[in-house]
Short mmCIF file of C-alpha atoms in Angstrom, two decimals:
data_model
loop_
_atom_site.label_atom_id
_atom_site.label_comp_id
_atom_site.label_asym_id
_atom_site.label_seq_id
_atom_site.Cartn_x
_atom_site.Cartn_y
_atom_site.Cartn_z
CA UNK S 22 -5.76 42.58 14.33
CA UNK S 23 -5.78 39.14 15.63
CA UNK S 24 -8.88 38.89 13.58
CA UNK S 25 -7.08 39.53 10.22
CA UNK S 26 -4.28 37.22 11.34
CA UNK S 27 -7.11 34.58 11.69
CA UNK S 28 -8.33 35.11 8.49
CA UNK S 29 -5.16 35.35 6.48
CA UNK S 30 -4.00 31.99 8.23
CA UNK S 31 -7.44 30.31 7.29
CA UNK S 32 -6.74 31.18 3.81
CA UNK S 33 -3.25 30.25 4.33
CA UNK S 34 -4.36 27.08 5.11
CA UNK S 35 -7.19 26.69 2.37
CA UNK S 36 -4.58 27.60 -0.76
CA UNK S 37 -2.45 24.70 1.35
CA UNK S 38 -5.51 22.18 0.97
CA UNK S 39 -6.28 23.50 -2.68
CA UNK S 40 -2.85 23.29 -4.33
CA UNK S 41 -1.46 20.15 -2.69
CA UNK S 42 -2.68 16.78 -2.91
CA UNK S 43 0.08 15.90 0.52
CA UNK S 44 -2.04 18.20 2.52
CA UNK S 45 -5.32 16.93 1.91
CA UNK S 46 -4.45 12.74 2.07
CA UNK S 47 -3.30 13.94 5.60
CA UNK S 48 -6.64 15.32 5.78
CA UNK S 49 -8.75 12.41 5.32
CA UNK S 50 -5.93 10.07 7.39
CA UNK S 51 -7.87 12.40 10.47
CA UNK S 52 -11.21 12.00 9.51
CA UNK S 53 -10.39 8.95 8.95
CA UNK S 54 -9.55 8.45 12.84
CA UNK S 55 -11.94 11.53 13.62
CA UNK S 56 -14.85 8.97 12.48
CA UNK S 57 -13.37 6.20 14.39
CA UNK S 58 -13.12 7.44 17.44
CA UNK S 59 -17.26 8.41 16.93
CA UNK S 60 -17.93 4.79 15.74
CA UNK S 61 -15.78 3.58 19.28
CA UNK S 62 -17.41 5.58 21.59
CA UNK S 63 -20.55 4.76 20.17
CA UNK S 64 -20.34 1.00 21.14
CA UNK S 65 -19.55 1.65 24.38
CA UNK S 66 -15.78 1.83 24.40
CA UNK S 67 -13.14 4.16 25.30
CA UNK S 68 -11.29 5.57 21.90
CA UNK S 69 -8.14 6.38 24.12
CA UNK S 70 -7.36 2.09 24.33
CA UNK S 71 -7.52 2.58 20.27
CA UNK S 72 -4.91 5.19 20.68
CA UNK S 73 -2.71 3.19 22.70
CA UNK S 74 -3.19 0.38 21.03
CA UNK S 75 -1.48 1.80 17.89
CA UNK S 76 0.92 3.78 19.77
CA UNK S 77 2.53 0.45 21.71
CA UNK S 78 2.27 -0.57 17.68
CA UNK S 79 4.81 1.97 16.42
CA UNK S 80 6.60 2.81 19.31
CA UNK S 81 6.44 -0.45 21.75
CA UNK S 82 6.23 1.42 24.59
CA UNK S 83 2.44 -0.25 26.60
CA UNK S 84 1.92 2.74 28.37
CA UNK S 85 -0.64 0.67 30.73
CA UNK S 86 1.87 -1.34 32.08
CA UNK S 87 5.01 1.26 31.40
CA UNK S 88 6.83 -1.56 29.66
CA UNK S 89 8.81 -1.16 26.38
CA UNK S 90 8.88 -3.95 23.52
CA UNK S 91 10.91 -3.82 20.23
CA UNK S 92 9.38 -6.38 18.85
CA UNK S 93 6.09 -4.73 18.43
CA UNK S 94 8.69 -2.16 15.88
CA UNK S 95 9.50 -4.83 14.30
CA UNK S 96 5.80 -6.70 13.65
CA UNK S 97 4.18 -3.38 12.86
CA UNK S 98 7.26 -3.26 9.90
CA UNK S 99 7.21 -6.85 8.73
CA UNK S 100 3.29 -5.80 8.04
CA UNK S 101 3.98 -2.62 6.24
CA UNK S 102 6.23 -3.99 3.62
CA UNK S 103 3.33 -6.03 1.65
CA UNK S 104 0.99 -2.73 1.65
CA UNK S 105 3.94 -0.77 0.29
CA UNK S 106 5.09 -3.00 -2.62
CA UNK S 107 1.53 -3.50 -3.86
CA UNK S 108 0.23 0.47 -3.27
CA UNK S 109 3.88 0.96 -5.63
CA UNK S 110 2.39 -1.72 -8.33
CA UNK S 111 -0.96 -0.14 -8.71
CA UNK S 112 0.66 3.54 -8.12
CA UNK S 113 2.70 3.04 -10.98
CA UNK S 114 0.41 1.51 -13.25
CA UNK S 115 -1.67 4.46 -12.18
CA UNK S 116 0.88 7.20 -13.09
CA UNK S 117 1.25 4.99 -16.72
CA UNK S 118 -2.75 5.87 -16.65
CA UNK S 119 -3.72 2.33 -16.46
CA UNK S 120 -5.79 1.32 -13.30
CA UNK S 121 -4.32 -2.17 -12.17
CA UNK S 122 -6.87 -4.33 -9.77
CA UNK S 123 -4.74 -7.29 -10.49
CA UNK S 124 -2.41 -6.60 -7.81
CA UNK S 125 -3.50 -9.35 -5.56
CA UNK S 126 -3.39 -11.97 -8.60
CA UNK S 127 0.27 -10.50 -9.17
CA UNK S 128 0.82 -11.01 -5.54
CA UNK S 129 -0.42 -14.27 -5.53
CA UNK S 130 1.48 -15.87 -8.44
CA UNK S 131 4.75 -14.37 -6.39
CA UNK S 132 3.64 -16.39 -3.32
CA UNK S 133 3.30 -19.74 -5.62
CA UNK S 134 6.47 -19.19 -7.30
CA UNK S 135 8.44 -18.45 -4.59
CA UNK S 136 7.17 -21.44 -2.61
CA UNK S 137 7.50 -23.73 -5.13
CA UNK S 138 11.33 -22.60 -5.30
CA UNK S 139 11.64 -22.71 -1.86
CA UNK S 140 10.99 -26.47 -2.06
CA UNK S 141 12.25 -27.74 -4.74
CA UNK S 142 15.45 -25.30 -5.52
CA UNK S 143 18.89 -25.78 -5.09
CA UNK S 144 19.59 -25.91 -1.44
CA UNK S 145 22.75 -23.42 -1.59
CA UNK S 146 22.78 -20.41 1.50
CA UNK S 147 21.90 -16.99 -0.32
CA UNK S 148 21.43 -18.65 -3.59
CA UNK S 149 18.48 -20.15 -2.66
CA UNK S 150 16.44 -17.41 -1.27
CA UNK S 151 17.45 -15.02 -4.14
CA UNK S 152 16.45 -17.79 -6.66
CA UNK S 153 12.62 -17.26 -5.17
CA UNK S 154 12.55 -14.17 -4.61
CA UNK S 155 13.54 -13.29 -8.37
CA UNK S 156 11.34 -16.15 -9.42
CA UNK S 157 8.44 -14.21 -7.66
CA UNK S 158 9.45 -11.19 -9.35
CA UNK S 159 9.76 -11.95 -12.53
CA UNK S 160 6.54 -14.20 -12.63
CA UNK S 161 4.62 -11.07 -12.07
CA UNK S 162 6.19 -9.17 -14.12
CA UNK S 163 4.52 -11.54 -16.79
CA UNK S 164 1.18 -11.57 -14.56
CA UNK S 165 0.90 -7.86 -15.32
CA UNK S 166 2.48 -7.49 -18.77
CA UNK S 167 -0.13 -10.12 -19.84
CA UNK S 168 -2.71 -7.53 -18.63
CA UNK S 169 -0.83 -4.59 -20.70
CA UNK S 170 -0.50 -7.02 -23.96
CA UNK S 171 -3.93 -7.26 -24.13
CA UNK S 172 -4.85 -3.92 -23.39
CA UNK S 173 -2.42 -2.35 -25.96
CA UNK S 174 -3.10 -5.14 -28.25
CA UNK S 175 -6.38 -5.26 -28.23
CA UNK S 176 -7.60 -2.49 -25.96
CA UNK S 177 -9.16 -5.05 -23.54
CA UNK S 178 -9.85 -3.42 -20.55
CA UNK S 179 -7.24 -4.02 -17.86
CA UNK S 180 -10.03 -3.84 -14.94
CA UNK S 181 -12.01 -6.56 -16.33
CA UNK S 182 -8.69 -8.61 -17.36
CA UNK S 183 -7.27 -8.52 -14.02
CA UNK S 184 -10.12 -9.30 -12.04
CA UNK S 185 -9.92 -12.19 -14.21
CA UNK S 186 -6.23 -13.48 -13.63
CA UNK S 187 -7.03 -12.88 -10.00
CA UNK S 188 -9.25 -15.62 -9.57
CA UNK S 189 -7.14 -17.78 -11.79
CA UNK S 190 -3.84 -17.09 -10.00
CA UNK S 191 -5.45 -18.25 -6.66
CA UNK S 192 -7.00 -21.33 -8.38
CA UNK S 193 -3.54 -22.21 -10.58
CA UNK S 194 -1.76 -21.03 -6.86
CA UNK S 195 -3.71 -23.92 -5.43
CA UNK S 196 -3.36 -26.11 -7.69
CA UNK S 197 0.48 -26.03 -8.25
CA UNK S 198 1.37 -26.48 -4.48
CA UNK S 199 -1.15 -29.48 -3.83
CA UNK S 200 0.96 -30.96 -6.66
CA UNK S 201 4.18 -30.77 -4.29
CA UNK S 202 4.53 -33.80 -2.46
CA UNK S 203 3.78 -33.88 1.46
CA UNK S 204 1.35 -30.82 1.05
CA UNK S 205 -2.31 -31.41 2.39
CA UNK S 206 -5.54 -29.22 3.17
CA UNK S 207 -3.49 -26.30 4.70
CA UNK S 208 -0.08 -26.44 4.04
CA UNK S 209 3.39 -27.99 2.24
CA UNK S 210 5.95 -29.02 4.57
CA UNK S 211 8.32 -26.86 6.55
CA UNK S 212 10.66 -24.94 3.54
CA UNK S 213 14.82 -25.71 4.02
CA UNK S 214 16.57 -22.74 6.15
CA UNK S 215 18.21 -21.71 3.18
CA UNK S 216 15.08 -20.67 1.80
CA UNK S 217 14.11 -18.63 4.39
CA UNK S 218 14.53 -14.38 4.60
CA UNK S 219 14.89 -14.15 8.19
CA UNK S 220 17.81 -12.82 9.44
CA UNK S 221 19.79 -13.39 13.02
CA UNK S 222 20.73 -9.92 13.33
CA UNK S 223 16.75 -8.40 12.48
CA UNK S 224 15.53 -11.32 14.73
CA UNK S 225 18.33 -10.21 18.32
CA UNK S 226 17.85 -6.30 16.44
CA UNK S 227 14.59 -7.04 17.64
CA UNK S 228 13.42 -9.38 20.08
CA UNK S 229 12.34 -12.25 17.91
CA UNK S 230 9.99 -10.49 15.66
CA UNK S 231 9.35 -11.32 12.13
CA UNK S 232 10.96 -8.71 10.88
CA UNK S 233 12.89 -9.74 7.87
CA UNK S 234 15.08 -8.80 4.87
CA UNK S 235 11.95 -8.00 2.78
CA UNK S 236 12.31 -4.98 4.36
CA UNK S 237 15.34 -3.33 2.68
CA UNK S 238 13.82 -5.07 -0.32
CA UNK S 239 10.67 -2.62 -0.43
CA UNK S 240 13.08 -0.24 0.53
CA UNK S 241 14.87 -0.38 -2.46
CA UNK S 242 11.90 -1.21 -4.34
CA UNK S 243 10.36 2.66 -3.24
CA UNK S 244 13.82 3.90 -4.50
CA UNK S 245 13.50 2.32 -7.29
CA UNK S 246 10.31 3.79 -8.20
CA UNK S 247 11.19 7.08 -7.74
CA UNK S 248 14.28 7.54 -9.56
CA UNK S 249 12.93 5.14 -12.57
CA UNK S 250 9.59 7.07 -13.07
CA UNK S 251 10.82 10.58 -12.13
CA UNK S 252 15.10 11.05 -13.16
CA UNK S 253 14.87 8.66 -16.77
CA UNK S 254 13.62 9.21 -20.06
CA UNK S 255 11.71 5.61 -19.96
CA UNK S 256 9.58 6.94 -16.63
CA UNK S 257 9.16 9.96 -18.75
CA UNK S 258 7.85 8.07 -21.42
CA UNK S 259 4.76 6.43 -19.25
CA UNK S 260 4.27 9.68 -17.27
CA UNK S 261 3.44 11.33 -20.70
CA UNK S 262 1.28 7.87 -22.23
CA UNK S 263 -0.39 8.23 -19.02
CA UNK S 264 -1.67 12.11 -19.19
CA UNK S 265 -2.77 11.55 -22.88
CA UNK S 266 -1.88 8.74 -24.81
CA UNK S 267 -2.77 10.16 -28.67
CA UNK S 268 0.12 13.23 -27.69
CA UNK S 269 2.71 10.92 -26.62
CA UNK S 270 2.49 8.42 -30.20
CA UNK S 271 2.91 12.01 -31.90
CA UNK S 272 5.54 12.83 -29.81
CA UNK S 273 7.30 9.53 -31.43
CA UNK S 274 6.90 7.40 -27.74
CA UNK S 275 6.12 4.00 -28.34
CA UNK S 276 2.60 3.93 -26.92
CA UNK S 277 1.52 -0.14 -27.11
CA UNK S 278 5.70 -0.75 -25.09
CA UNK S 279 4.60 1.91 -22.72
CA UNK S 280 1.29 0.23 -21.38
CA UNK S 281 3.24 -3.37 -21.77
CA UNK S 282 6.08 -2.39 -19.84
CA UNK S 283 4.26 -0.28 -17.51
CA UNK S 284 1.85 -3.27 -15.81
CA UNK S 285 5.22 -5.50 -16.05
CA UNK S 286 6.95 -3.65 -13.75
CA UNK S 287 3.69 -2.65 -11.48
CA UNK S 288 3.18 -6.70 -11.75
CA UNK S 289 6.73 -6.92 -10.62
CA UNK S 290 6.54 -4.98 -7.67
CA UNK S 291 3.08 -6.57 -6.26
CA UNK S 292 4.82 -10.56 -7.34
CA UNK S 293 8.05 -9.39 -5.29
CA UNK S 294 5.49 -8.90 -2.28
CA UNK S 295 4.23 -12.20 -2.60
CA UNK S 296 7.13 -13.53 -2.12
CA UNK S 297 8.38 -11.57 0.95
CA UNK S 298 4.92 -12.94 2.42
CA UNK S 299 5.57 -15.72 1.51
CA UNK S 300 9.79 -16.77 3.10
CA UNK S 301 9.63 -13.93 5.40
CA UNK S 302 6.56 -14.14 6.99
CA UNK S 303 6.43 -18.29 6.66
CA UNK S 304 8.12 -21.03 7.48
CA UNK S 305 6.25 -23.60 5.43
CA UNK S 306 4.39 -23.50 1.58
CA UNK S 307 0.51 -22.18 2.41
CA UNK S 308 -2.56 -23.87 0.21
CA UNK S 309 -4.17 -20.07 -0.22
CA UNK S 310 -7.72 -20.78 0.50
CA UNK S 311 -8.41 -17.21 -0.46
CA UNK S 312 -7.47 -14.07 -1.21
CA UNK S 313 -4.61 -12.00 1.50
CA UNK S 314 -6.74 -9.04 0.36
CA UNK S 315 -2.73 -7.32 -0.11
CA UNK S 316 -2.98 -6.21 -3.73
CA UNK S 317 -6.34 -4.43 -3.19
CA UNK S 318 -5.49 -2.25 -0.21
CA UNK S 319 -2.90 -1.41 -1.94
CA UNK S 320 -5.23 0.70 -4.36
CA UNK S 321 -6.12 1.91 -1.31
CA UNK S 322 -2.54 2.49 -0.37
CA UNK S 323 -1.52 3.82 -3.41
CA UNK S 324 -4.55 6.60 -3.04
CA UNK S 325 -3.55 7.92 -0.15
CA UNK S 326 0.23 7.59 -1.05
CA UNK S 327 -0.93 9.88 -3.77
CA UNK S 328 0.65 7.50 -6.82
CA UNK S 329 3.73 8.87 -5.31
CA UNK S 330 7.21 6.66 -4.31
CA UNK S 331 7.29 8.69 -0.42
CA UNK S 332 3.44 9.37 -0.49
CA UNK S 333 2.69 5.36 -1.01
CA UNK S 334 5.58 4.58 1.62
CA UNK S 335 4.29 6.13 4.66
CA UNK S 336 0.33 5.35 3.25
CA UNK S 337 2.07 1.44 3.43
CA UNK S 338 3.24 2.20 7.31
CA UNK S 339 0.37 3.22 7.92
CA UNK S 340 -1.82 0.60 6.64
CA UNK S 341 0.55 -1.63 8.22
CA UNK S 342 -0.08 -0.04 11.77
CA UNK S 343 -3.19 -0.10 11.20
CA UNK S 344 -2.96 -3.87 10.95
CA UNK S 345 -0.36 -4.46 13.33
CA UNK S 346 -2.81 -2.60 16.22
CA UNK S 347 -5.16 -5.19 15.59
CA UNK S 348 -4.50 -7.52 18.62
CA UNK S 349 -3.69 -5.44 20.65
CA UNK S 350 -7.03 -3.34 20.09
CA UNK S 351 -8.47 -6.92 21.12
CA UNK S 352 -6.46 -7.03 24.07
CA UNK S 353 -7.85 -3.71 25.14
CA UNK S 354 -11.90 -4.23 24.30
CA UNK S 355 -11.65 -2.54 21.09
CA UNK S 356 -13.18 -4.24 18.18
CA UNK S 357 -10.58 -5.15 15.26
CA UNK S 358 -13.08 -4.73 12.95
CA UNK S 359 -12.75 -0.83 13.75
CA UNK S 360 -9.14 -0.45 11.97
CA UNK S 361 -10.95 -1.64 8.42
CA UNK S 362 -13.99 0.53 9.34
CA UNK S 363 -10.76 3.56 9.57
CA UNK S 364 -9.03 1.65 6.45
CA UNK S 365 -13.01 2.05 4.22
CA UNK S 366 -13.22 5.62 5.67
CA UNK S 367 -9.64 7.08 4.60
CA UNK S 368 -10.71 5.48 0.74
CA UNK S 369 -14.04 7.20 0.84
CA UNK S 370 -12.67 10.61 1.86
CA UNK S 371 -9.87 10.49 -0.92
CA UNK S 372 -12.05 9.21 -3.56
CA UNK S 373 -14.24 12.93 -2.04
CA UNK S 374 -11.19 14.88 -2.88
CA UNK S 375 -12.17 16.38 -5.75
CA UNK S 376 -15.25 17.45 -3.94
CA UNK S 377 -13.23 18.50 -1.09
CA UNK S 378 -11.48 20.80 -3.27
CA UNK S 379 -14.22 21.58 -5.16
CA UNK S 380 -15.88 22.58 -2.00
CA UNK S 381 -13.11 24.88 -0.62
CA UNK S 382 -12.60 26.56 -4.21
CA UNK S 383 -16.07 27.87 -4.19
CA UNK S 384 -15.62 28.83 -0.05
CA UNK S 385 -12.81 30.96 -1.31
CA UNK S 386 -14.70 32.70 -4.40
CA UNK S 387 -17.41 33.27 -2.09
CA UNK S 388 -15.27 35.10 0.38
CA UNK S 389 -13.59 36.96 -2.65
CA UNK S 390 -16.31 38.31 -3.80
CA UNK S 391 -18.03 39.76 -0.55
CA UNK S 392 -14.12 41.01 0.14
CA UNK S 393 -15.11 42.87 -3.29
CA UNK S 394 -18.74 43.54 -2.09
CA UNK S 395 -17.30 45.19 0.95
CA UNK S 396 -13.94 47.49 -0.64
CA UNK S 397 -16.41 49.03 -3.72
CA UNK S 398 -19.02 49.61 -0.56
CA UNK S 399 -16.58 51.14 1.40
CA UNK S 400 -14.52 52.75 -1.44
#
């Protein structure tokens, strides 16, 4: 009887993993952490310290010292915001059948425009940072829309176009920021206080962390993504275009407009992420020497989140937690590179999702055949 119950439970778990993308995502995350644990053991470190750092990052609780500090929670949430928004950028395009590898470029133009408006815009409370954020969103949409137009009108590969635009964005950003008076090799002069996304109540609430109003913007972006994609006819048109462009065209859906719109909105998400990082995490403008890699990591976030609103939110929080835990791991003698390895392994396992499903289906088929053969013999 006990053996039969175990078999039923195993079959239920296998069925869940075959049918549920969310279950597969949880499995690959666990596999990523398992491999990370093994690697920490291989380099002669205590893996419990890795998990203590992660726990401290998301709860603020230092188990070793018995001290709680809410600042760590604020930093975790702040780290997560650009991951969530760049993940939404990739996810939105993917739902329309496009691969937006240009989230990094769209993020960079968002950073650049936000910094320019912050330094040169009208120093009016609220209006100042609002204009900077809106400028970042608009420029991100334009940068993404260019790719969408090239794809829809001339069949230019969005992968190639976005890769090229990433580097154009980076070096164009350097040129633009260098042109602002007072800028040196690394940074600009400080932003006016009216341009910052910092809020006194958040600093008090999180004990002086960098958490800012960008968190609420990110949550609104997640809500917008869900409502637009799942509850509107425009979202249905984009999803239909992603499933089958020819069928969508025959159904009267304007495919060219759908492709351009999807890339523009995807770019707007990444541009918003850039604006929030520029005005929320820094008090001065940066001259970017390289890419921040939020856009590239956003691809992994979207894959882990199965391109859904809630999934991408949770995956962004996970990747933000790993980033926030890095300095804490170093204090506990855990190499900070382990977090990058875990992220990479999660992506690898996600890429093997189809293979895992095929193995589970094959295993289920073999078990069914074996069960049928036993029934024939006993019959």
